[in-house]
XYZ file of C-alpha atoms in Angstrom:
786
model
C -35.084 49.542 -31.180
C -32.910 46.475 -31.687
C -33.895 46.315 -35.378
C -32.979 49.986 -35.838
C -29.649 49.421 -34.097
C -28.909 46.294 -36.189
C -29.378 48.281 -39.420
C -26.746 50.859 -38.485
C -23.209 50.659 -39.747
C -20.311 50.078 -37.370
C -19.648 53.825 -37.370
C -23.297 54.603 -36.622
C -23.360 52.030 -33.836
C -20.234 53.495 -32.234
C -21.701 57.045 -32.398
C -25.006 55.787 -30.978
C -23.194 54.110 -28.113
C -21.207 57.280 -27.375
C -24.291 59.551 -27.435
C -26.384 57.125 -25.374
C -23.682 56.655 -22.758
C -23.151 60.464 -22.513
C -26.864 61.168 -22.024
C -27.169 58.381 -19.497
C -24.139 59.750 -17.612
C -25.679 63.235 -17.499
C -28.993 61.877 -16.299
C -27.309 59.835 -13.611
C -25.220 62.832 -12.527
C -28.387 64.975 -12.344
C -30.166 62.466 -10.115
C -27.179 62.054 -7.830
C -26.496 65.792 -7.609
C -30.140 66.730 -6.888
C -30.435 63.974 -4.297
C -27.232 65.002 -2.516
C -28.029 68.735 -2.506
C -31.637 68.336 -1.346
C -30.462 66.117 1.479
C -27.779 68.606 2.454
C -30.241 71.567 2.384
C -32.652 69.733 4.645
C -29.910 68.702 7.058
C -28.414 72.200 7.309
C -31.815 73.909 7.641
C -32.840 71.561 10.431
C -29.535 72.009 12.254
C -29.756 75.839 12.035
C -33.391 76.000 13.103
C -32.758 73.717 16.080
C -29.877 76.007 17.176
C -32.129 79.098 16.903
C -34.885 77.341 18.866
C -32.406 76.393 21.622
C -31.190 79.997 21.839
C -34.723 81.471 22.071
C -35.675 78.800 24.613
C -32.787 79.757 26.900
C -33.614 83.478 26.615
C -37.351 83.010 27.210
C -37.166 80.929 30.411
C -37.422 84.000 32.703
C -40.287 85.527 30.657
C -42.322 82.355 30.964
C -41.461 81.872 34.657
C -42.617 85.454 35.498
C -45.489 85.388 33.049
C -44.040 88.314 31.060
C -45.560 87.894 27.566
C -44.063 91.160 26.319
C -40.524 90.035 27.190
C -41.136 86.738 25.421
C -42.538 88.637 22.421
C -39.404 90.779 22.268
C -37.254 87.635 22.170
C -39.264 86.364 19.204
C -39.064 89.672 17.328
C -35.310 89.089 16.867
C -36.251 86.201 14.503
C -37.722 88.547 11.914
C -34.279 88.627 10.298
C -34.611 84.968 9.297
C -35.926 85.100 5.722
C -37.356 81.565 5.622
C -39.085 81.676 9.078
C -42.858 81.317 8.924
C -43.859 81.271 12.609
C -42.429 81.265 16.164
C -44.447 80.130 19.191
C -43.800 80.135 22.952
C -45.671 77.692 25.201
C -46.105 77.537 28.959
C -45.231 74.666 31.227
C -48.781 73.327 30.789
C -48.433 73.441 27.003
C -50.696 76.509 26.470
C -49.747 79.056 23.792
C -48.012 81.911 25.673
C -47.081 84.218 22.801
C -46.250 83.993 19.068
C -44.650 85.674 16.108
C -46.737 85.005 13.016
C -45.438 85.546 9.526
C -46.896 84.772 6.074
C -50.293 83.878 7.535
C -48.847 80.954 9.542
C -50.500 80.353 12.889
C -49.267 78.578 15.982
C -50.946 75.480 17.428
C -53.066 76.242 20.540
C -51.246 73.630 22.633
C -47.787 72.053 22.378
C -48.875 68.488 22.980
C -47.559 66.202 20.185
C -45.212 68.759 18.685
C -41.876 67.392 17.382
C -39.168 67.938 14.749
C -40.328 66.960 11.263
C -40.484 67.898 7.557
C -43.714 68.403 5.640
C -42.986 68.754 1.914
C -40.979 72.024 1.735
C -41.697 73.087 5.366
C -39.557 72.345 8.425
C -40.983 72.202 11.966
C -38.833 72.269 15.147
C -39.932 72.019 18.803
C -37.439 72.817 21.606
C -38.370 72.422 25.333
C -37.355 75.136 27.834
C -35.579 73.700 30.852
C -34.673 75.093 34.245
C -32.637 72.840 36.485
C -33.643 69.773 34.435
C -37.314 70.780 34.720
C -39.330 71.585 31.631
C -40.952 75.022 32.118
C -42.191 75.605 28.552
C -41.332 75.186 24.883
C -40.408 76.922 21.635
C -41.989 75.826 18.299
C -40.547 77.186 15.026
C -41.619 76.568 11.400
C -39.592 77.453 8.290
C -40.319 77.465 4.523
C -37.419 75.847 2.569
C -38.718 76.650 -0.943
C -36.236 79.437 -1.521
C -33.333 77.310 -0.292
C -34.331 74.419 -2.561
C -34.693 76.755 -5.520
C -31.187 78.147 -4.940
C -29.786 74.594 -4.925
C -31.637 73.697 -8.137
C -30.168 76.768 -9.797
C -26.749 75.589 -8.725
C -27.408 72.087 -10.080
C -28.579 73.581 -13.380
C -25.345 75.532 -13.718
C -23.345 72.375 -12.997
C -25.320 70.388 -15.594
C -24.768 73.088 -18.215
C -21.045 72.961 -17.540
C -21.133 69.130 -17.664
C -23.082 69.159 -20.950
C -20.578 71.564 -22.485
C -17.717 69.344 -21.294
C -19.387 66.195 -22.695
C -20.053 67.951 -26.004
C -16.433 68.955 -26.301
C -15.363 65.412 -25.342
C -17.708 63.928 -27.952
C -16.363 66.220 -30.649
C -12.837 65.203 -29.726
C -13.829 61.482 -29.633
C -15.587 61.445 -33.025
C -12.353 61.223 -35.083
C -11.162 58.358 -32.878
C -14.441 56.507 -33.384
C -14.021 57.012 -37.111
C -10.540 55.496 -36.946
C -12.033 52.411 -35.297
C -14.946 52.101 -37.723
C -13.014 52.730 -40.933
C -10.773 49.586 -40.803
C -13.836 47.449 -40.033
C -15.655 48.892 -43.025
C -12.629 48.263 -45.241
C -12.398 44.678 -43.951
C -16.101 44.131 -44.687
C -15.633 45.562 -48.192
C -12.717 43.215 -48.859
C -14.691 40.222 -47.587
C -17.635 41.137 -49.814
C -15.362 41.436 -52.832
C -13.751 38.046 -52.141
C -17.205 36.474 -51.807
C -18.463 37.986 -55.063
C -15.389 37.527 -57.241
C -13.982 34.312 -55.621
C -10.573 35.918 -55.819
C -8.775 34.393 -52.834
C -5.575 36.302 -53.587
C -7.064 39.551 -52.190
C -5.891 40.682 -48.763
C -7.231 43.206 -46.242
C -5.035 46.212 -45.292
C -3.736 46.269 -41.728
C -3.791 49.667 -39.948
C -2.826 48.783 -36.384
C -1.594 46.023 -34.091
C -4.600 46.030 -31.761
C -7.522 43.581 -31.794
C -8.539 44.938 -35.222
C -5.071 44.147 -36.483
C -5.372 40.639 -35.060
C -8.724 40.261 -36.822
C -7.198 41.420 -40.136
C -4.320 38.964 -39.684
C -6.786 36.150 -38.933
C -8.886 37.094 -41.961
C -5.835 37.159 -44.211
C -4.687 33.865 -42.696
C -8.097 32.374 -43.425
C -7.780 33.579 -47.028
C -4.351 31.930 -47.169
C -5.906 28.678 -45.956
C -8.823 28.950 -48.379
C -6.451 29.697 -51.250
C -4.314 26.684 -50.345
C -7.373 24.451 -49.991
C -8.777 25.737 -53.278
C -5.550 24.836 -55.011
C -5.610 21.487 -53.181
C -9.151 20.832 -54.396
C -8.101 21.540 -57.935
C -5.148 19.224 -57.424
C -7.414 16.548 -55.933
C -9.757 16.902 -58.884
C -6.859 16.440 -61.256
C -5.571 13.506 -59.194
C -9.026 11.949 -59.145
C -9.224 12.270 -62.904
C -5.778 10.699 -63.152
C -6.779 7.900 -60.774
C -9.962 7.338 -62.744
C -8.107 7.152 -66.033
C -5.202 5.081 -64.691
C -7.198 2.864 -62.306
C -6.114 -0.736 -63.087
C -9.742 -1.693 -63.710
C -12.008 -0.997 -66.648
C -14.675 1.509 -65.583
C -17.649 1.955 -67.927
C -20.621 4.292 -67.692
C -23.395 2.694 -69.784
C -26.906 3.666 -70.695
C -29.746 1.212 -70.118
C -29.216 -0.407 -73.560
C -25.509 -1.056 -72.943
C -24.140 1.844 -75.012
C -20.836 3.215 -73.664
C -21.252 6.812 -72.432
C -17.752 7.088 -70.964
C -14.803 4.856 -70.109
C -11.516 5.422 -68.327
C -8.288 5.442 -70.315
C -6.982 2.231 -68.717
C -10.126 0.383 -69.839
C -9.766 1.766 -73.333
C -6.109 0.646 -73.498
C -7.098 -2.838 -72.269
C -9.520 -3.148 -75.175
C -6.980 -1.673 -77.638
C -9.049 1.412 -78.548
C -9.154 5.086 -77.591
C -11.750 6.645 -75.271
C -13.270 8.543 -78.189
C -13.573 5.381 -80.310
C -15.379 3.517 -77.530
C -17.958 6.222 -76.811
C -21.245 5.231 -78.441
C -20.243 1.571 -78.939
C -22.204 -1.276 -77.365
C -20.534 -3.172 -74.541
C -21.924 -6.383 -76.049
C -19.583 -5.924 -79.042
C -16.731 -7.037 -76.769
C -18.480 -9.948 -75.011
C -17.441 -13.540 -75.765
C -20.142 -15.239 -77.884
C -20.625 -17.934 -75.239
C -21.187 -15.297 -72.549
C -23.592 -12.943 -74.374
C -26.643 -14.715 -72.943
C -25.267 -14.427 -69.401
C -24.462 -10.748 -69.986
C -28.029 -10.034 -71.117
C -29.400 -11.741 -68.004
C -26.900 -9.797 -65.898
C -28.139 -6.477 -67.329
C -31.728 -7.507 -66.739
C -31.031 -8.363 -63.081
C -29.384 -4.960 -62.624
C -32.484 -3.249 -64.011
C -34.849 -5.295 -61.825
C -32.859 -4.750 -58.603
C -31.384 -1.249 -58.839
C -30.636 -1.005 -55.104
C -28.204 -3.943 -55.113
C -24.649 -4.480 -56.351
C -24.370 -7.364 -58.827
C -21.364 -9.428 -59.900
C -20.560 -11.685 -62.853
C -17.472 -13.367 -64.233
C -17.279 -13.370 -68.048
C -14.840 -13.167 -70.938
C -14.015 -10.022 -72.896
C -12.544 -10.051 -76.418
C -10.032 -7.263 -77.082
C -9.438 -5.606 -80.467
C -6.322 -7.720 -81.079
C -8.282 -10.931 -80.372
C -6.905 -11.578 -76.878
C -9.439 -12.980 -74.414
C -9.346 -11.854 -70.804
C -11.442 -13.037 -67.888
C -13.118 -10.175 -66.037
C -14.980 -9.978 -62.759
C -17.770 -7.522 -63.518
C -19.349 -5.476 -60.724
C -22.341 -3.328 -61.653
C -25.138 -1.276 -60.159
C -27.587 1.367 -61.340
C -26.840 5.026 -60.558
C -28.696 8.261 -61.349
C -27.202 11.430 -62.803
C -28.115 15.023 -61.950
C -31.109 14.802 -64.308
C -32.403 11.676 -62.494
C -31.641 9.491 -65.500
C -30.522 5.912 -64.808
C -27.094 4.687 -65.895
C -25.225 1.464 -65.303
C -21.847 1.766 -63.615
C -19.765 -1.252 -64.676
C -16.339 -2.036 -63.205
C -14.368 -4.897 -64.809
C -11.356 -6.394 -63.022
C -8.930 -8.591 -64.936
C -8.854 -12.011 -63.216
C -7.137 -13.943 -65.985
C -4.152 -14.651 -63.766
C -6.495 -15.759 -60.976
C -8.078 -18.286 -63.273
C -4.675 -19.610 -64.205
C -3.837 -20.045 -60.527
C -7.016 -21.990 -59.721
C -5.094 -25.262 -59.501
C -2.696 -23.694 -57.050
C -5.619 -22.436 -55.008
C -7.137 -25.911 -54.971
C -3.828 -27.237 -53.689
C -3.715 -24.632 -50.953
C -7.262 -25.525 -49.948
C -6.141 -29.057 -49.104
C -2.726 -28.268 -47.592
C -1.465 -26.389 -44.569
C -0.090 -23.007 -45.546
C 2.669 -22.989 -42.947
C 4.172 -26.463 -43.367
C 2.906 -27.495 -46.798
C 1.492 -30.693 -45.269
C -2.041 -31.970 -45.779
C -4.499 -29.922 -43.718
C -7.151 -31.116 -41.292
C -10.065 -31.042 -43.735
C -8.253 -33.101 -46.370
C -6.882 -35.439 -43.687
C -10.432 -36.197 -42.503
C -11.316 -37.168 -46.078
C -8.351 -39.546 -46.241
C -9.350 -41.124 -42.903
C -12.880 -41.656 -44.161
C -11.597 -43.275 -47.358
C -9.320 -45.637 -45.413
C -12.152 -46.571 -43.028
C -14.382 -47.433 -46.003
C -11.558 -49.371 -47.591
C -10.875 -51.336 -44.402
C -14.544 -52.240 -44.079
C -14.706 -53.228 -47.751
C -11.631 -55.491 -48.055
C -10.736 -56.208 -44.396
C -7.454 -54.322 -44.739
C -5.486 -52.926 -41.812
C -4.286 -49.352 -41.445
C -3.074 -47.130 -38.595
C -3.731 -43.558 -37.520
C -1.068 -41.766 -35.474
C -1.915 -38.605 -33.537
C 1.127 -36.510 -32.549
C 1.117 -33.674 -30.029
C 4.384 -31.791 -29.416
C 5.652 -31.441 -25.845
C 7.221 -28.159 -24.646
C 6.203 -26.332 -27.838
C 4.624 -23.541 -25.777
C 8.043 -22.750 -24.266
C 9.414 -21.828 -27.693
C 6.341 -19.728 -28.505
C 6.417 -17.877 -25.183
C 10.164 -17.230 -25.047
C 10.937 -16.509 -28.708
C 7.594 -15.503 -30.205
C 5.239 -16.934 -32.789
C 7.706 -16.472 -35.636
C 10.033 -18.919 -33.924
C 7.124 -21.282 -33.270
C 6.129 -21.196 -36.940
C 9.682 -21.911 -38.041
C 9.876 -24.822 -35.591
C 6.698 -26.323 -37.037
C 8.049 -25.979 -40.583
C 11.312 -27.713 -39.713
C 9.559 -30.450 -37.746
C 7.292 -31.069 -40.719
C 10.379 -31.915 -42.764
C 11.776 -34.098 -39.962
C 8.532 -36.094 -39.779
C 8.270 -36.342 -43.576
C 11.668 -38.108 -43.685
C 10.521 -40.771 -41.200
C 7.357 -41.961 -42.976
C 6.814 -43.887 -46.172
C 6.070 -42.129 -49.434
C 2.587 -43.628 -49.430
C 1.810 -42.458 -45.904
C -0.147 -39.224 -45.452
C 1.386 -36.670 -43.112
C -0.846 -33.763 -42.027
C -0.820 -30.813 -39.684
C -4.085 -30.931 -37.740
C -3.748 -27.537 -36.073
C -1.496 -25.784 -33.574
C 1.305 -28.179 -32.628
C -0.630 -31.340 -33.549
C 0.182 -33.625 -36.471
C -1.435 -36.738 -37.891
C -0.073 -39.648 -39.930
C -2.153 -42.164 -41.879
C -0.217 -45.370 -42.446
C -2.107 -47.355 -45.031
C -1.695 -51.142 -45.134
C 0.346 -51.133 -41.980
C 0.194 -53.515 -39.018
C 0.001 -52.287 -35.440
C 3.491 -53.665 -34.723
C 4.985 -51.764 -37.644
C 3.162 -48.642 -36.528
C 4.657 -48.924 -33.028
C 8.158 -49.205 -34.490
C 7.505 -46.192 -36.732
C 6.069 -44.266 -33.778
C 9.253 -44.839 -31.767
C 11.321 -43.724 -34.761
C 9.222 -40.567 -34.965
C 9.582 -39.925 -31.252
C 13.358 -40.412 -31.354
C 13.678 -38.185 -34.414
C 11.793 -35.378 -32.669
C 13.825 -35.821 -29.464
C 17.092 -35.716 -31.431
C 16.032 -32.613 -33.309
C 17.524 -29.395 -31.977
C 15.855 -26.137 -32.902
C 18.108 -23.070 -33.008
C 16.746 -19.512 -32.865
C 18.743 -16.361 -32.176
C 21.672 -18.082 -30.449
C 19.314 -20.267 -28.428
C 18.738 -23.992 -28.756
C 15.630 -25.967 -27.825
C 14.849 -29.675 -27.464
C 11.260 -30.807 -27.581
C 9.393 -34.091 -27.288
C 6.279 -35.598 -28.759
C 3.406 -37.643 -27.364
C 2.007 -40.127 -29.887
C -1.331 -41.879 -29.832
C -1.917 -44.856 -32.157
C -5.356 -46.145 -33.186
C -5.893 -49.086 -35.588
C -8.188 -48.836 -38.605
C -9.853 -52.135 -39.462
C -13.237 -53.631 -40.125
C -14.169 -53.516 -36.421
C -13.493 -49.800 -35.980
C -16.176 -47.139 -36.152
C -16.405 -44.183 -38.498
C -13.689 -41.628 -39.236
C -14.707 -39.431 -36.285
C -14.455 -42.378 -33.873
C -11.008 -43.328 -35.152
C -9.731 -39.782 -34.717
C -11.173 -39.643 -31.181
C -9.466 -42.917 -30.300
C -6.096 -41.680 -31.539
C -6.597 -38.371 -29.704
C -7.492 -40.237 -26.508
C -4.395 -42.431 -26.832
C -2.246 -39.311 -27.327
C -3.794 -37.764 -24.235
C -3.023 -40.940 -22.273
C 0.600 -40.685 -23.422
C 0.731 -37.150 -22.043
C -0.910 -38.234 -18.769
C 1.729 -40.945 -18.299
C 4.576 -38.444 -18.492
C 4.719 -37.203 -22.084
C 7.246 -38.077 -24.796
C 5.977 -41.619 -25.276
C 3.840 -43.770 -27.571
C 0.460 -45.103 -26.417
C -1.743 -47.584 -28.300
C -5.487 -47.302 -28.058
C -7.266 -50.232 -26.425
C -11.014 -50.378 -25.765
C -10.466 -51.781 -22.245
C -7.865 -49.172 -21.270
C -9.110 -47.661 -17.986
C -7.419 -44.312 -18.539
C -8.904 -43.997 -21.997
C -12.287 -45.106 -20.752
C -12.152 -42.447 -18.043
C -11.208 -39.758 -20.554
C -13.873 -40.846 -23.013
C -16.382 -40.677 -20.191
C -15.232 -37.162 -19.421
C -15.490 -36.230 -23.094
C -19.092 -37.484 -23.107
C -19.802 -35.232 -20.140
C -18.654 -32.174 -22.141
C -21.723 -32.374 -24.373
C -23.970 -33.188 -21.406
C -22.679 -30.143 -19.537
C -23.253 -27.906 -22.545
C -26.794 -29.222 -23.016
C -27.405 -29.062 -19.271
C -26.595 -25.342 -19.273
C -28.762 -24.695 -22.339
C -31.717 -26.787 -21.080
C -31.453 -26.097 -17.324
C -30.730 -29.730 -16.470
C -28.690 -28.668 -13.466
C -30.245 -28.061 -10.053
C -29.010 -25.954 -7.142
C -28.721 -27.450 -3.641
C -27.673 -25.843 -0.398
C -25.869 -27.132 2.695
C -26.159 -25.229 5.968
C -23.150 -23.628 7.656
C -23.811 -23.013 11.354
C -21.943 -20.984 13.975
C -20.324 -23.149 16.650
C -20.031 -20.903 19.701
C -22.745 -18.306 19.150
C -26.470 -18.753 18.799
C -27.742 -19.285 15.308
C -28.324 -16.093 13.365
C -29.734 -15.824 9.873
C -29.597 -18.447 7.141
C -26.006 -19.326 6.108
C -25.384 -21.999 3.482
C -23.088 -23.134 0.681
C -24.513 -23.412 -2.829
C -23.960 -26.826 -4.440
C -24.835 -28.129 -7.902
C -26.364 -31.417 -9.084
C -27.258 -32.811 -12.527
C -30.612 -34.397 -13.370
C -30.445 -36.924 -16.211
C -33.214 -37.991 -18.571
C -34.607 -40.371 -15.918
C -34.724 -37.492 -13.393
C -31.922 -39.107 -11.431
C -29.773 -36.715 -9.374
C -26.068 -37.075 -10.254
C -23.458 -35.671 -7.810
C -20.858 -33.132 -8.976
C -17.961 -35.568 -8.757
C -19.200 -37.153 -11.978
C -19.077 -34.041 -14.142
C -16.949 -31.339 -12.460
C -13.587 -32.967 -13.427
C -14.700 -32.968 -17.065
C -15.849 -29.357 -16.742
C -12.450 -28.344 -15.347
C -10.480 -30.311 -17.937
C -12.431 -29.136 -20.999
C -12.876 -25.454 -20.075
C -16.575 -25.784 -19.185
C -16.160 -24.740 -15.546
C -16.492 -21.023 -16.220
C -19.820 -21.323 -18.159
C -21.044 -23.620 -15.375
C -20.128 -20.998 -12.747
C -22.053 -18.365 -14.727
C -25.121 -20.630 -14.780
C -24.903 -21.193 -11.009
C -24.525 -17.464 -10.233
C -27.384 -16.382 -12.505
C -29.806 -19.060 -11.223
C -28.825 -18.517 -7.584
C -29.334 -14.744 -7.787
C -32.646 -15.297 -9.554
C -33.768 -17.635 -6.748
C -32.684 -15.193 -4.033
C -34.479 -12.283 -5.701
C -37.717 -14.040 -6.646
C -38.327 -16.208 -3.546
C -40.485 -14.177 -1.127
C -38.802 -13.487 2.212
C -35.635 -15.409 1.315
C -33.282 -12.408 1.257
C -34.677 -11.104 4.561
C -33.715 -14.264 6.454
C -30.471 -14.827 4.547
C -27.281 -13.949 6.398
C -24.675 -15.343 3.984
C -24.687 -17.468 0.849
C -21.462 -19.093 -0.402
C -20.870 -19.637 -4.123
C -17.996 -21.735 -5.496
C -15.785 -20.305 -8.250
C -13.482 -22.523 -10.303
C -9.885 -21.754 -11.127
C -10.886 -21.052 -14.730
C -13.337 -18.396 -13.552
C -10.578 -16.677 -11.576
C -8.607 -16.248 -14.815
C -11.665 -15.334 -16.913
C -11.364 -11.574 -17.419
C -15.048 -11.297 -18.358
C -16.264 -12.964 -15.133
C -16.023 -9.781 -13.029
C -18.229 -7.929 -15.472
C -20.734 -10.787 -15.513
C -20.965 -10.920 -11.702
C -21.419 -7.142 -11.496
C -24.161 -7.306 -14.145
C -25.990 -10.047 -12.194
C -25.812 -8.003 -8.970
C -27.403 -5.034 -10.768
C -29.979 -7.174 -12.584
C -31.346 -8.957 -9.499
C -30.536 -6.232 -6.900
C -28.794 -8.698 -4.576
C -27.063 -7.125 -1.527
C -23.369 -7.760 -2.098
C -22.598 -8.243 1.601
C -24.765 -11.396 1.623
C -22.665 -13.188 -1.020
C -19.427 -15.038 -0.236
C -17.405 -16.488 -3.116
C -15.481 -19.699 -2.371
C -12.232 -20.406 -4.202
C -9.941 -23.371 -3.738
C -6.476 -22.866 -2.360
C -4.840 -24.583 -5.342
C -6.771 -22.449 -7.872
C -5.819 -19.225 -6.093
C -2.137 -20.156 -5.800
C -1.898 -21.191 -9.479
C -2.591 -17.598 -10.532
C -1.886 -15.633 -7.387
C -1.594 -12.118 -8.851
C -4.837 -12.284 -10.817
C -6.626 -14.072 -7.952
C -5.710 -11.208 -5.626
C -6.918 -8.654 -8.180
C -10.151 -10.619 -8.627
C -10.750 -10.846 -4.868
C -9.940 -7.166 -4.234
C -12.333 -6.039 -6.961
C -15.333 -7.907 -5.513
C -14.465 -7.197 -1.875
C -14.532 -3.461 -2.673
C -18.143 -3.960 -3.742
C -18.976 -5.577 -0.395
C -18.625 -9.311 -1.161
C -16.818 -11.762 1.086
C -14.372 -14.527 0.131
C -13.713 -17.948 1.534
C -10.624 -20.070 0.858
C -11.820 -23.650 0.399
C -9.856 -26.851 1.227
C -7.283 -24.858 3.190
C -4.333 -26.981 4.243
C -4.238 -29.117 1.141
C -1.633 -26.919 -0.594
C 2.104 -27.148 -0.250
C 2.664 -23.671 1.176
C -0.698 -22.722 2.596
C 0.438 -20.372 5.362
C 2.974 -18.623 3.142
C 0.365 -17.794 0.507
C -2.306 -16.847 3.029
C -0.661 -13.460 3.596
C -1.243 -12.573 -0.049
C -4.884 -13.640 -0.229
C -7.342 -11.100 1.301
C -10.051 -13.626 2.167
C -12.568 -13.416 5.017
C -13.055 -17.129 5.760
C -10.835 -20.232 5.792
C -12.545 -23.580 5.172
C -10.358 -26.139 6.865
C -9.905 -29.177 4.618
C -12.312 -31.927 5.723
C -9.542 -34.528 5.443
C -8.083 -33.044 8.643
C -11.435 -32.480 10.393
C -13.055 -35.908 10.063
C -10.340 -37.744 12.044
C -9.438 -35.160 14.695
C -10.944 -37.377 17.411
C -8.409 -40.143 16.679
C -5.449 -38.553 14.895
C -3.301 -36.145 16.873
C -1.590 -34.835 13.723
C -4.952 -33.886 12.203
C -5.993 -32.276 15.487
C -2.769 -30.255 15.572
C -3.244 -29.164 11.958
C -6.814 -27.990 12.625
C -5.703 -26.167 15.761
C -2.792 -24.481 13.944
C -4.913 -23.406 10.963
C -7.588 -21.983 13.290
C -5.092 -20.037 15.402
C -3.211 -18.600 12.416
C -6.507 -17.598 10.776
C -7.694 -15.804 13.916
C -4.382 -13.983 14.282
C -4.819 -12.740 10.692
C -8.403 -11.602 11.378
C -10.115 -14.375 9.414
C -12.955 -16.666 10.463
C -12.737 -20.454 10.128
C -15.209 -23.025 8.816
C -14.663 -26.727 9.482
C -15.839 -29.163 6.794
C -16.875 -32.827 7.212
C -18.364 -32.296 10.660
C -20.215 -35.605 10.940
C -20.612 -36.208 14.691
C -21.507 -34.250 17.801
C -18.136 -35.110 19.343
C -16.307 -33.460 16.464
C -18.611 -30.448 16.803
C -17.885 -30.169 20.552
C -14.130 -30.492 20.014
C -14.225 -27.776 17.329
C -16.062 -25.555 19.804
C -13.272 -26.163 22.323
C -10.671 -25.227 19.696
C -12.526 -21.988 18.920
C -13.479 -22.737 15.318
C -16.177 -20.293 14.180
C -18.439 -22.352 11.880
C -19.192 -25.986 11.083
C -20.460 -27.704 7.954
C -21.086 -31.361 7.244
C -23.551 -34.224 7.252
C -23.611 -34.129 11.043
C -25.039 -30.602 10.766
C -27.276 -30.853 7.705
C -27.237 -32.701 4.410
C -27.466 -30.813 1.109
C -31.084 -30.137 0.068
C -32.663 -28.283 -2.887
C -32.670 -24.529 -2.375
C -36.458 -24.405 -2.150
C -36.293 -26.628 0.971
C -33.874 -24.401 2.912
């Protein structure tokens, strides 16, 4: 059926829909009409027969009471006028048949027991009791044949259907022209579309007959043709543009066969060689190769044949018709045409000017692009040469390491363009203060280096002060603003006793750092017995140890218990601590390496290692999570400003399925205050996931209570410097008491550090401190021993 319908035209489909809907409507009307009329006939017949039965019952009460069958028979004879009546029966009080009126061979039941009102196919049965003073004295039972009544109704329905059919036929005849008006524009639109498809004539347009949906469709179709026509013209234009780009592309584009014969070339390539496109077709590309490069060109072609899937490059010389020689960077690869034949696509770019600028490029490779000074790589070579020279002839030289002070202010307030201009001008200022034979270099950022060959340490100090004064006197102007900056200078001697070039540069860098530590804008000379430099060098050595410790798992996690003071002990509560195990398996406390980690930006990787290993231990140690109440983890200030740290912590929670409410992150007061807005954002993000936060070393800051309102932490760890002496120092006792009371008012719990005696513990209990931690409670132990 669906296939037949799909083959019809729009007009045929519309006619089919109209005919089908009309027939369905007639059928539905027939069903409804028959159902309604049959129901009404049955209802009316039952109502009438019940009324007749009630009337006969009232009239036959006396006949039954006096046992007068003839009187009762006379009452029933009056029913002979009812055309559909089949039988009438009168019953006594005991239910025995008293008398009857039989018609059409219908007989009465012998007794009245079980008689009721009901329909049986086309027959209706009615039973009506006879009552006298609310006492049943007999009954009337009537039966009627409804066939004639039903037949009369069916005749009526037939007449109605004939009238309805005639009306629908007339309606259909009137609707047919309208259906044709709907189908005709669609057929015309289809014809136009077919013609456009066959002839590719996008200038054709469909005729619009109305403003209804069909009109909208015609407008859309015509609009689509407009778009296609525009795009077709655009494609032709693009094709022409592509041909123009191909011909005028400032590279020589050759299509070669496998023997090097030129199949096609763009016009620019032909002009470069001094010939026309037609003259070049059929010539060998080797006719234009420099004699010294022909061997390389043959090898190049062979490599292209052997490795067709790769792009190959070669630099060679090409001889033009007028004898000029140009250097070309040749890029080639094999391609296949529509007949699956291999060709070589060769693109030649003129690099003659690049070759001529090779010396300039070599200069730029050894000099800083911004300032024009020697760059770091070339400076390292000069240092190495001077070190070798000093060791060879016992000569004395000096390396100065300069780091600008307050340079970041210019960058942050005026932008990097201003910073670059400042560095350029300072380069000129420094160049005027050194000898012609000295080597001035920009080492990166705002750092400069000066190599003073054959210079004593005393002369270098004088020159360093001159450099410092020159920088201090220099005023940098930018957009009606003026800036003064300083410079910290580190000086390291180069002589026979010094190490290699790397050691010398480290010594000068360390001396420069010492100058900054002492207040900036000063000159510092490296000395092997300098305590500050020794400390910094020790920290620098720890940088590599920390990195290797993270990579090789040389660190070990410890834990120190935190116990409730007033309440009974609940679950396990501890702070996670870190130790380092050296090559001799000796445990090194954090004080030896954490300062270096903080100073050299290693604290954040170290925090990541601690979190990942701690979560792994919690998840993989049987029963540990069940008895754990809270575990504290320290976060450095660098981690608080590390935007990727939140994502890392969230990933570790998901990886090891650690309950977030059992983890408390500890941050120091100074770290939180140094970046208060981001610290608050960091804390809020993790607290929303269920984590807790503890503010470590509280009381050590300058404005602790003022900042506490802005830090949504759950615990305050009172600085142990106040706790350890509260038995003897009233000021410390007052501080601890004040911190505890303020914390409780703000809804935070307190933890006292450095609890080393029972007396301190008892006093803290009196003050109402919540938790205690210290050697008097428990010493740090490896996590596996908790």
